[in-house]
PDB file of C-alpha atoms (C1' of nucleotides) in Angstrom:
ATOM      1  CA  MET A   1      70.015  32.898   0.043  1.00  0.00           C
ATOM      2  CA  ILE A   2      70.186  34.420   3.431  1.00  0.00           C
ATOM      3  CA  THR A   3      67.068  34.752   5.559  1.00  0.00           C
ATOM      4  CA  GLU A   4      65.904  37.972   7.060  1.00  0.00           C
ATOM      5  CA  SER A   5      66.724  36.637  10.513  1.00  0.00           C
ATOM      6  CA  THR A   6      70.368  36.033   9.733  1.00  0.00           C
ATOM      7  CA  GLU A   7      70.512  39.454   8.126  1.00  0.00           C
ATOM      8  CA  ILE A   8      69.158  41.091  11.301  1.00  0.00           C
ATOM      9  CA  LEU A   9      71.500  39.179  13.372  1.00  0.00           C
ATOM     10  CA  SER A  10      74.549  40.440  11.543  1.00  0.00           C
ATOM     11  CA  ILE A  11      73.168  43.999  11.478  1.00  0.00           C
ATOM     12  CA  LEU A  12      72.670  43.885  15.187  1.00  0.00           C
ATOM     13  CA  GLN A  13      76.225  42.825  15.876  1.00  0.00           C
ATOM     14  CA  LYS A  14      77.549  45.547  13.640  1.00  0.00           C
ATOM     15  CA  LYS A  15      75.420  48.438  14.601  1.00  0.00           C
ATOM     16  CA  PHE A  16      74.092  47.706  18.018  1.00  0.00           C
ATOM     17  CA  PRO A  17      77.010  46.373  20.076  1.00  0.00           C
ATOM     18  CA  GLN A  18      75.263  47.542  23.235  1.00  0.00           C
ATOM     19  CA  ILE A  19      72.821  44.715  22.774  1.00  0.00           C
ATOM     20  CA  ALA A  20      75.329  42.107  23.794  1.00  0.00           C
ATOM     21  CA  GLU A  21      73.444  39.111  25.012  1.00  0.00           C
ATOM     22  CA  LYS A  22      73.328  36.391  22.391  1.00  0.00           C
ATOM     23  CA  ALA A  23      69.870  35.106  23.405  1.00  0.00           C
ATOM     24  CA  LEU A  24      68.487  38.553  23.075  1.00  0.00           C
ATOM     25  CA  GLN A  25      70.049  39.047  19.627  1.00  0.00           C
ATOM     26  CA  GLU A  26      68.479  35.818  18.540  1.00  0.00           C
ATOM     27  CA  GLU A  27      65.074  36.790  19.752  1.00  0.00           C
ATOM     28  CA  ILE A  28      65.275  40.147  18.045  1.00  0.00           C
ATOM     29  CA  ALA A  29      66.365  38.355  14.821  1.00  0.00           C
ATOM     30  CA  ALA A  30      63.427  36.011  15.182  1.00  0.00           C
ATOM     31  CA  VAL A  31      60.649  38.580  15.707  1.00  0.00           C
ATOM     32  CA  GLY A  32      62.092  41.794  14.160  1.00  0.00           C
ATOM     33  CA  LYS A  33      61.050  43.043  10.810  1.00  0.00           C
ATOM     34  CA  LEU A  34      63.446  44.901   8.439  1.00  0.00           C
ATOM     35  CA  MET A  35      61.668  47.931   7.171  1.00  0.00           C
ATOM     36  CA  HIS A  36      62.614  50.592   4.596  1.00  0.00           C
ATOM     37  CA  PHE A  37      61.444  54.105   4.290  1.00  0.00           C
ATOM     38  CA  HIS A  38      62.218  56.649   1.584  1.00  0.00           C
ATOM     39  CA  ALA A  39      63.384  60.150   2.466  1.00  0.00           C
ATOM     40  CA  GLY A  40      60.437  62.366   3.307  1.00  0.00           C
ATOM     41  CA  THR A  41      58.114  59.581   4.368  1.00  0.00           C
ATOM     42  CA  VAL A  42      56.160  60.038   7.514  1.00  0.00           C
ATOM     43  CA  ILE A  43      56.816  56.870   9.503  1.00  0.00           C
ATOM     44  CA  MET A  44      54.563  57.559  12.351  1.00  0.00           C
ATOM     45  CA  ASP A  45      52.016  60.358  12.719  1.00  0.00           C
ATOM     46  CA  TYR A  46      50.270  61.926  15.637  1.00  0.00           C
ATOM     47  CA  GLN A  47      47.460  59.981  17.098  1.00  0.00           C
ATOM     48  CA  SER A  48      48.393  56.726  15.524  1.00  0.00           C
ATOM     49  CA  TYR A  49      49.052  53.712  17.768  1.00  0.00           C
ATOM     50  CA  VAL A  50      52.604  52.794  18.162  1.00  0.00           C
ATOM     51  CA  ARG A  51      52.946  49.082  17.389  1.00  0.00           C
ATOM     52  CA  MET A  52      56.623  48.774  16.971  1.00  0.00           C
ATOM     53  CA  VAL A  53      59.801  50.030  18.510  1.00  0.00           C
ATOM     54  CA  PRO A  54      62.317  50.946  15.795  1.00  0.00           C
ATOM     55  CA  LEU A  55      66.037  50.227  15.869  1.00  0.00           C
ATOM     56  CA  ILE A  56      67.480  52.480  13.278  1.00  0.00           C
ATOM     57  CA  VAL A  57      70.026  50.681  11.083  1.00  0.00           C
ATOM     58  CA  GLU A  58      70.689  53.223   8.374  1.00  0.00           C
ATOM     59  CA  GLY A  59      69.610  56.759   7.488  1.00  0.00           C
ATOM     60  CA  SER A  60      68.084  59.313   9.896  1.00  0.00           C
ATOM     61  CA  ILE A  61      64.750  60.347  11.261  1.00  0.00           C
ATOM     62  CA  LYS A  62      63.214  63.647  12.409  1.00  0.00           C
ATOM     63  CA  VAL A  63      61.084  63.582  15.529  1.00  0.00           C
ATOM     64  CA  SER A  64      58.666  66.417  15.984  1.00  0.00           C
ATOM     65  CA  ARG A  65      55.745  67.393  18.099  1.00  0.00           C
ATOM     66  CA  GLU A  66      52.685  69.262  17.070  1.00  0.00           C
ATOM     67  CA  ASP A  67      51.623  72.317  19.049  1.00  0.00           C
ATOM     68  CA  ASP A  68      48.562  72.008  21.198  1.00  0.00           C
ATOM     69  CA  GLN A  69      46.709  74.298  18.950  1.00  0.00           C
ATOM     70  CA  GLU A  70      46.677  73.770  15.211  1.00  0.00           C
ATOM     71  CA  GLY A  71      49.330  73.811  12.613  1.00  0.00           C
ATOM     72  CA  LYS A  72      52.624  74.629  14.204  1.00  0.00           C
ATOM     73  CA  GLU A  73      55.134  71.892  14.441  1.00  0.00           C
ATOM     74  CA  MET A  74      58.089  71.806  16.634  1.00  0.00           C
ATOM     75  CA  LEU A  75      61.202  69.836  16.111  1.00  0.00           C
ATOM     76  CA  LEU A  76      62.377  67.769  19.054  1.00  0.00           C
ATOM     77  CA  TYR A  77      65.494  65.936  17.803  1.00  0.00           C
ATOM     78  CA  PHE A  78      67.053  63.863  15.114  1.00  0.00           C
ATOM     79  CA  LEU A  79      67.764  60.125  15.357  1.00  0.00           C
ATOM     80  CA  GLY A  80      70.586  58.445  13.447  1.00  0.00           C
ATOM     81  CA  ALA A  81      71.785  54.880  12.855  1.00  0.00           C
ATOM     82  CA  GLY A  82      72.362  52.949  15.999  1.00  0.00           C
ATOM     83  CA  GLU A  83      69.646  54.830  17.856  1.00  0.00           C
ATOM     84  CA  THR A  84      66.075  54.176  18.748  1.00  0.00           C
ATOM     85  CA  CYS A  85      63.112  56.249  19.476  1.00  0.00           C
ATOM     86  CA  SER A  86      62.726  56.769  23.194  1.00  0.00           C
ATOM     87  CA  MET A  87      59.276  58.108  22.867  1.00  0.00           C
ATOM     88  CA  SER A  88      58.009  54.876  21.392  1.00  0.00           C
ATOM     89  CA  PHE A  89      58.800  52.917  24.536  1.00  0.00           C
ATOM     90  CA  THR A  90      56.369  54.705  26.698  1.00  0.00           C
ATOM     91  CA  CYS A  91      53.793  54.885  23.990  1.00  0.00           C
ATOM     92  CA  CYS A  92      54.046  51.114  23.572  1.00  0.00           C
ATOM     93  CA  MET A  93      54.044  50.135  27.147  1.00  0.00           C
ATOM     94  CA  MET A  94      51.053  52.318  28.018  1.00  0.00           C
ATOM     95  CA  SER A  95      49.434  51.709  24.616  1.00  0.00           C
ATOM     96  CA  LYS A  96      48.962  55.376  24.177  1.00  0.00           C
ATOM     97  CA  LYS A  97      48.568  57.154  20.961  1.00  0.00           C
ATOM     98  CA  SER A  98      51.670  58.755  19.544  1.00  0.00           C
ATOM     99  CA  ALA A  99      52.236  62.268  20.754  1.00  0.00           C
ATOM    100  CA  ILE A 100      54.850  62.766  18.147  1.00  0.00           C
ATOM    101  CA  ARG A 101      55.530  62.452  14.508  1.00  0.00           C
ATOM    102  CA  THR A 102      58.509  60.789  12.947  1.00  0.00           C
ATOM    103  CA  GLU A 103      59.588  61.408   9.449  1.00  0.00           C
ATOM    104  CA  ALA A 104      62.509  59.969   7.460  1.00  0.00           C
ATOM    105  CA  VAL A 105      65.076  62.563   6.573  1.00  0.00           C
ATOM    106  CA  GLU A 106      67.126  60.264   4.382  1.00  0.00           C
ATOM    107  CA  ASP A 107      66.286  56.851   3.021  1.00  0.00           C
ATOM    108  CA  THR A 108      66.109  54.800   6.199  1.00  0.00           C
ATOM    109  CA  THR A 109      66.225  51.244   7.217  1.00  0.00           C
ATOM    110  CA  LEU A 110      65.174  49.974  10.622  1.00  0.00           C
ATOM    111  CA  ILE A 111      64.369  46.840  12.509  1.00  0.00           C
ATOM    112  CA  GLY A 112      60.841  47.007  13.834  1.00  0.00           C
ATOM    113  CA  ILE A 113      60.241  45.147  17.072  1.00  0.00           C
ATOM    114  CA  PRO A 114      56.538  44.340  17.872  1.00  0.00           C
ATOM    115  CA  ILE A 115      55.379  45.846  21.140  1.00  0.00           C
ATOM    116  CA  GLN A 116      54.592  42.632  23.001  1.00  0.00           C
ATOM    117  CA  TYR A 117      58.344  41.875  23.433  1.00  0.00           C
ATOM    118  CA  ILE A 118      59.441  45.232  24.582  1.00  0.00           C
ATOM    119  CA  ASP A 119      58.095  44.800  28.097  1.00  0.00           C
ATOM    120  CA  GLN A 120      58.924  41.146  28.669  1.00  0.00           C
ATOM    121  CA  TRP A 121      62.505  41.665  27.512  1.00  0.00           C
ATOM    122  CA  MET A 122      63.017  44.381  30.175  1.00  0.00           C
ATOM    123  CA  SER A 123      63.031  41.792  32.877  1.00  0.00           C
ATOM    124  CA  LYS A 124      64.481  38.966  30.834  1.00  0.00           C
ATOM    125  CA  PHE A 125      67.560  40.657  29.430  1.00  0.00           C
ATOM    126  CA  GLN A 126      69.867  42.894  31.233  1.00  0.00           C
ATOM    127  CA  SER A 127      71.330  44.428  28.097  1.00  0.00           C
ATOM    128  CA  TRP A 128      67.922  45.247  26.756  1.00  0.00           C
ATOM    129  CA  LYS A 129      67.023  47.154  29.960  1.00  0.00           C
ATOM    130  CA  ASN A 130      70.296  49.025  29.863  1.00  0.00           C
ATOM    131  CA  PHE A 131      69.837  49.855  26.198  1.00  0.00           C
ATOM    132  CA  ILE A 132      66.369  51.202  26.739  1.00  0.00           C
ATOM    133  CA  MET A 133      67.409  53.193  29.892  1.00  0.00           C
ATOM    134  CA  LEU A 134      70.492  54.590  28.310  1.00  0.00           C
ATOM    135  CA  SER A 135      68.855  55.843  25.112  1.00  0.00           C
ATOM    136  CA  TYR A 136      66.030  57.273  27.223  1.00  0.00           C
ATOM    137  CA  ASP A 137      68.567  59.175  29.377  1.00  0.00           C
ATOM    138  CA  LEU A 138      70.570  60.470  26.404  1.00  0.00           C
ATOM    139  CA  LYS A 139      67.635  61.786  24.544  1.00  0.00           C
ATOM    140  CA  MET A 140      66.169  63.376  27.648  1.00  0.00           C
ATOM    141  CA  ILE A 141      69.418  65.224  28.243  1.00  0.00           C
ATOM    142  CA  GLU A 142      69.515  66.357  24.656  1.00  0.00           C
ATOM    143  CA  LEU A 143      65.854  67.499  24.861  1.00  0.00           C
ATOM    144  CA  VAL A 144      66.647  69.581  27.972  1.00  0.00           C
ATOM    145  CA  LYS A 145      69.450  71.266  26.138  1.00  0.00           C
ATOM    146  CA  VAL A 146      67.250  72.088  23.258  1.00  0.00           C
ATOM    147  CA  LEU A 147      64.740  73.625  25.681  1.00  0.00           C
ATOM    148  CA  ASP A 148      67.575  75.669  27.186  1.00  0.00           C
ATOM    149  CA  SER A 149      68.701  76.989  23.864  1.00  0.00           C
ATOM    150  CA  ILE A 150      65.163  77.986  22.981  1.00  0.00           C
ATOM    151  CA  ALA A 151      64.699  79.792  26.220  1.00  0.00           C
ATOM    152  CA  PHE A 152      68.051  81.444  26.609  1.00  0.00           C
ATOM    153  CA  GLU A 153      69.815  81.661  23.367  1.00  0.00           C
ATOM    154  CA  GLY A 154      69.410  83.553  20.121  1.00  0.00           C
ATOM    155  CA  MET A 155      68.634  82.137  16.724  1.00  0.00           C
ATOM    156  CA  ASP A 156      72.305  82.012  15.679  1.00  0.00           C
ATOM    157  CA  SER A 157      73.337  79.455  18.233  1.00  0.00           C
ATOM    158  CA  ARG A 158      70.074  77.495  17.778  1.00  0.00           C
ATOM    159  CA  LEU A 159      70.833  77.270  14.122  1.00  0.00           C
ATOM    160  CA  LYS A 160      74.349  76.117  14.826  1.00  0.00           C
ATOM    161  CA  LYS A 161      73.193  73.398  17.176  1.00  0.00           C
ATOM    162  CA  TYR A 162      70.540  72.409  14.629  1.00  0.00           C
ATOM    163  CA  LEU A 163      73.159  71.965  11.960  1.00  0.00           C
ATOM    164  CA  PHE A 164      75.469  69.943  14.220  1.00  0.00           C
ATOM    165  CA  ALA A 165      72.734  67.727  15.402  1.00  0.00           C
ATOM    166  CA  ARG A 166      71.440  67.039  11.933  1.00  0.00           C
ATOM    167  CA  SER A 167      74.927  66.403  10.636  1.00  0.00           C
ATOM    168  CA  LYS A 168      75.542  63.941  13.460  1.00  0.00           C
ATOM    169  CA  ALA A 169      72.361  62.116  12.814  1.00  0.00           C
ATOM    170  CA  THR A 170      73.067  61.727   9.089  1.00  0.00           C
ATOM    171  CA  ASN A 171      76.670  61.014   9.818  1.00  0.00           C
ATOM    172  CA  SER A 172      77.749  63.419   7.194  1.00  0.00           C
ATOM    173  CA  PRO A 173      79.074  67.007   7.172  1.00  0.00           C
ATOM    174  CA  THR A 174      76.724  67.954   4.421  1.00  0.00           C
ATOM    175  CA  ILE A 175      73.108  68.564   5.136  1.00  0.00           C
ATOM    176  CA  GLU A 176      70.546  68.364   2.363  1.00  0.00           C
ATOM    177  CA  ALA A 177      67.774  70.892   3.117  1.00  0.00           C
ATOM    178  CA  THR A 178      66.309  74.111   1.990  1.00  0.00           C
ATOM    179  CA  HIS A 179      66.453  77.187   4.085  1.00  0.00           C
ATOM    180  CA  SER A 180      62.685  77.179   4.476  1.00  0.00           C
ATOM    181  CA  GLU A 181      62.756  73.593   5.800  1.00  0.00           C
ATOM    182  CA  ILE A 182      65.299  74.591   8.410  1.00  0.00           C
ATOM    183  CA  ALA A 183      63.253  77.644   9.180  1.00  0.00           C
ATOM    184  CA  ALA A 184      60.168  75.569   9.763  1.00  0.00           C
ATOM    185  CA  ASP A 185      62.070  73.218  12.080  1.00  0.00           C
ATOM    186  CA  LEU A 186      63.309  76.130  14.204  1.00  0.00           C
ATOM    187  CA  ASN A 187      60.019  78.071  13.953  1.00  0.00           C
ATOM    188  CA  ALA A 188      61.806  80.996  12.391  1.00  0.00           C
ATOM    189  CA  SER A 189      61.421  82.886   9.172  1.00  0.00           C
ATOM    190  CA  ARG A 190      63.207  81.739   6.031  1.00  0.00           C
ATOM    191  CA  GLU A 191      64.898  85.065   5.623  1.00  0.00           C
ATOM    192  CA  ALA A 192      66.392  84.946   9.089  1.00  0.00           C
ATOM    193  CA  VAL A 193      67.836  81.525   8.432  1.00  0.00           C
ATOM    194  CA  SER A 194      69.223  82.608   5.066  1.00  0.00           C
ATOM    195  CA  ARG A 195      70.900  85.629   6.699  1.00  0.00           C
ATOM    196  CA  LEU A 196      72.379  83.661   9.512  1.00  0.00           C
ATOM    197  CA  LEU A 197      73.626  80.991   7.199  1.00  0.00           C
ATOM    198  CA  LYS A 198      75.232  83.655   5.114  1.00  0.00           C
ATOM    199  CA  LYS A 199      76.950  85.003   8.229  1.00  0.00           C
ATOM    200  CA  LEU A 200      78.274  81.457   9.114  1.00  0.00           C
ATOM    201  CA  GLU A 201      79.504  81.119   5.622  1.00  0.00           C
ATOM    202  CA  SER A 202      81.499  84.312   5.754  1.00  0.00           C
ATOM    203  CA  LEU A 203      82.923  83.173   9.060  1.00  0.00           C
ATOM    204  CA  GLY A 204      84.138  80.078   7.343  1.00  0.00           C
ATOM    205  CA  ILE A 205      81.967  77.723   9.414  1.00  0.00           C
ATOM    206  CA  VAL A 206      79.861  76.388   6.615  1.00  0.00           C
ATOM    207  CA  GLN A 207      79.719  76.257   2.828  1.00  0.00           C
ATOM    208  CA  LEU A 208      76.466  76.913   1.116  1.00  0.00           C
ATOM    209  CA  GLY A 209      74.959  75.479  -1.965  1.00  0.00           C
ATOM    210  CA  ARG A 210      71.464  75.070  -3.331  1.00  0.00           C
ATOM    211  CA  ASN A 211      69.710  72.568  -1.130  1.00  0.00           C
ATOM    212  CA  GLN A 212      72.848  71.832   0.803  1.00  0.00           C
ATOM    213  CA  ILE A 213      74.935  73.063   3.598  1.00  0.00           C
ATOM    214  CA  THR A 214      78.351  71.719   4.410  1.00  0.00           C
ATOM    215  CA  ILE A 215      79.939  72.102   7.736  1.00  0.00           C
ATOM    216  CA  LEU A 216      83.643  72.861   7.582  1.00  0.00           C
TER     217      LEU A 216
ATOM    218  C1'  DA B   1      62.856  79.291 -23.675  1.00  0.00           C
ATOM    219  C1'  DC B   2      59.706  79.546 -19.993  1.00  0.00           C
ATOM    220  C1'  DA B   3      57.961  78.410 -15.445  1.00  0.00           C
ATOM    221  C1'  DT B   4      59.007  77.098 -10.859  1.00  0.00           C
ATOM    222  C1'  DT B   5      61.409  76.978  -6.745  1.00  0.00           C
ATOM    223  C1'  DA B   6      65.380  78.416  -3.746  1.00  0.00           C
ATOM    224  C1'  DA B   7      68.004  82.015  -2.013  1.00  0.00           C
ATOM    225  C1'  DG B   8      69.556  87.027  -1.292  1.00  0.00           C
ATOM    226  C1'  DT B   9      68.514  91.926   0.063  1.00  0.00           C
ATOM    227  C1'  DG B  10      66.530  96.158   1.878  1.00  0.00           C
ATOM    228  C1'  DA B  11      63.004  98.476   4.120  1.00  0.00           C
ATOM    229  C1'  DT B  12      59.589  98.662   7.821  1.00  0.00           C
ATOM    230  C1'  DT B  13      57.699  97.402  12.265  1.00  0.00           C
TER     231       DT B  13
ATOM    232  C1'  DA C   1      63.372  88.793  14.681  1.00  0.00           C
ATOM    233  C1'  DA C   2      58.972  88.897  11.591  1.00  0.00           C
ATOM    234  C1'  DT C   3      56.929  90.363   7.494  1.00  0.00           C
ATOM    235  C1'  DC C   4      56.841  92.402   2.999  1.00  0.00           C
ATOM    236  C1'  DA C   5      58.177  93.249  -1.407  1.00  0.00           C
ATOM    237  C1'  DC C   6      61.032  92.540  -4.416  1.00  0.00           C
ATOM    238  C1'  DT C   7      65.572  90.582  -7.201  1.00  0.00           C
ATOM    239  C1'  DT C   8      68.632  87.110  -8.612  1.00  0.00           C
ATOM    240  C1'  DA C   9      70.047  82.426  -9.303  1.00  0.00           C
ATOM    241  C1'  DA C  10      69.424  77.526 -10.080  1.00  0.00           C
ATOM    242  C1'  DT C  11      66.576  73.814 -11.931  1.00  0.00           C
ATOM    243  C1'  DG C  12      63.027  71.292 -14.150  1.00  0.00           C
ATOM    244  C1'  DT C  13      59.956  70.705 -18.448  1.00  0.00           C
TER     245       DT C  13
END
DNA sequence: ACATTAAGTGATT
DNA sequence: AATCACTTAATGT
């Protein structure tokens, strides 16, 4: 029987080639915990303390932020296999409560790394520092683009970007979601999403089915 | 077969 | 682009 550590080690080498240093891989394998979440599960909610940094092995996750006032939720981005949650770094290192909510979109497997190692590895391992900085930078750029599209673009191009981002995160051209779920993510009405999707379908960009949208 | 939920449509603001 | 007031279609029990 293989131990969890050896399993983590082989997963790391396969899915996180950026984390190159052998010694680092071994430490992750030693302290990391393999965790599984079913689709729809809220992994981390607002206000909860972040005690782990996740390395996503399989599946995908939706990261959203709650509006200052009540109720309204706003989608920030999706995370897929091979990625990590940039927001969790700062939360961890400053031991702040989570400002975001993360929810499994698909059944998801991740390696959870306890917070106490995050900081010490920064100075100890070059490839850890690079990994953290690079994912931070990438997500920040993506976030700014989302911001731009909200400010300057119409719903149609926002919807297109949403579909592409989600398809990229799930690593599949087919998206499993209802129109109302998408509408909620985009802060739009369900009817608007339905109509725009219909238009995309007639343009031959997507194919629609109940609870699923396939990008062509 | 019936109830429930998802999706399509037109009119109105 | 939102909301309303439906209709139609697909699915679950």
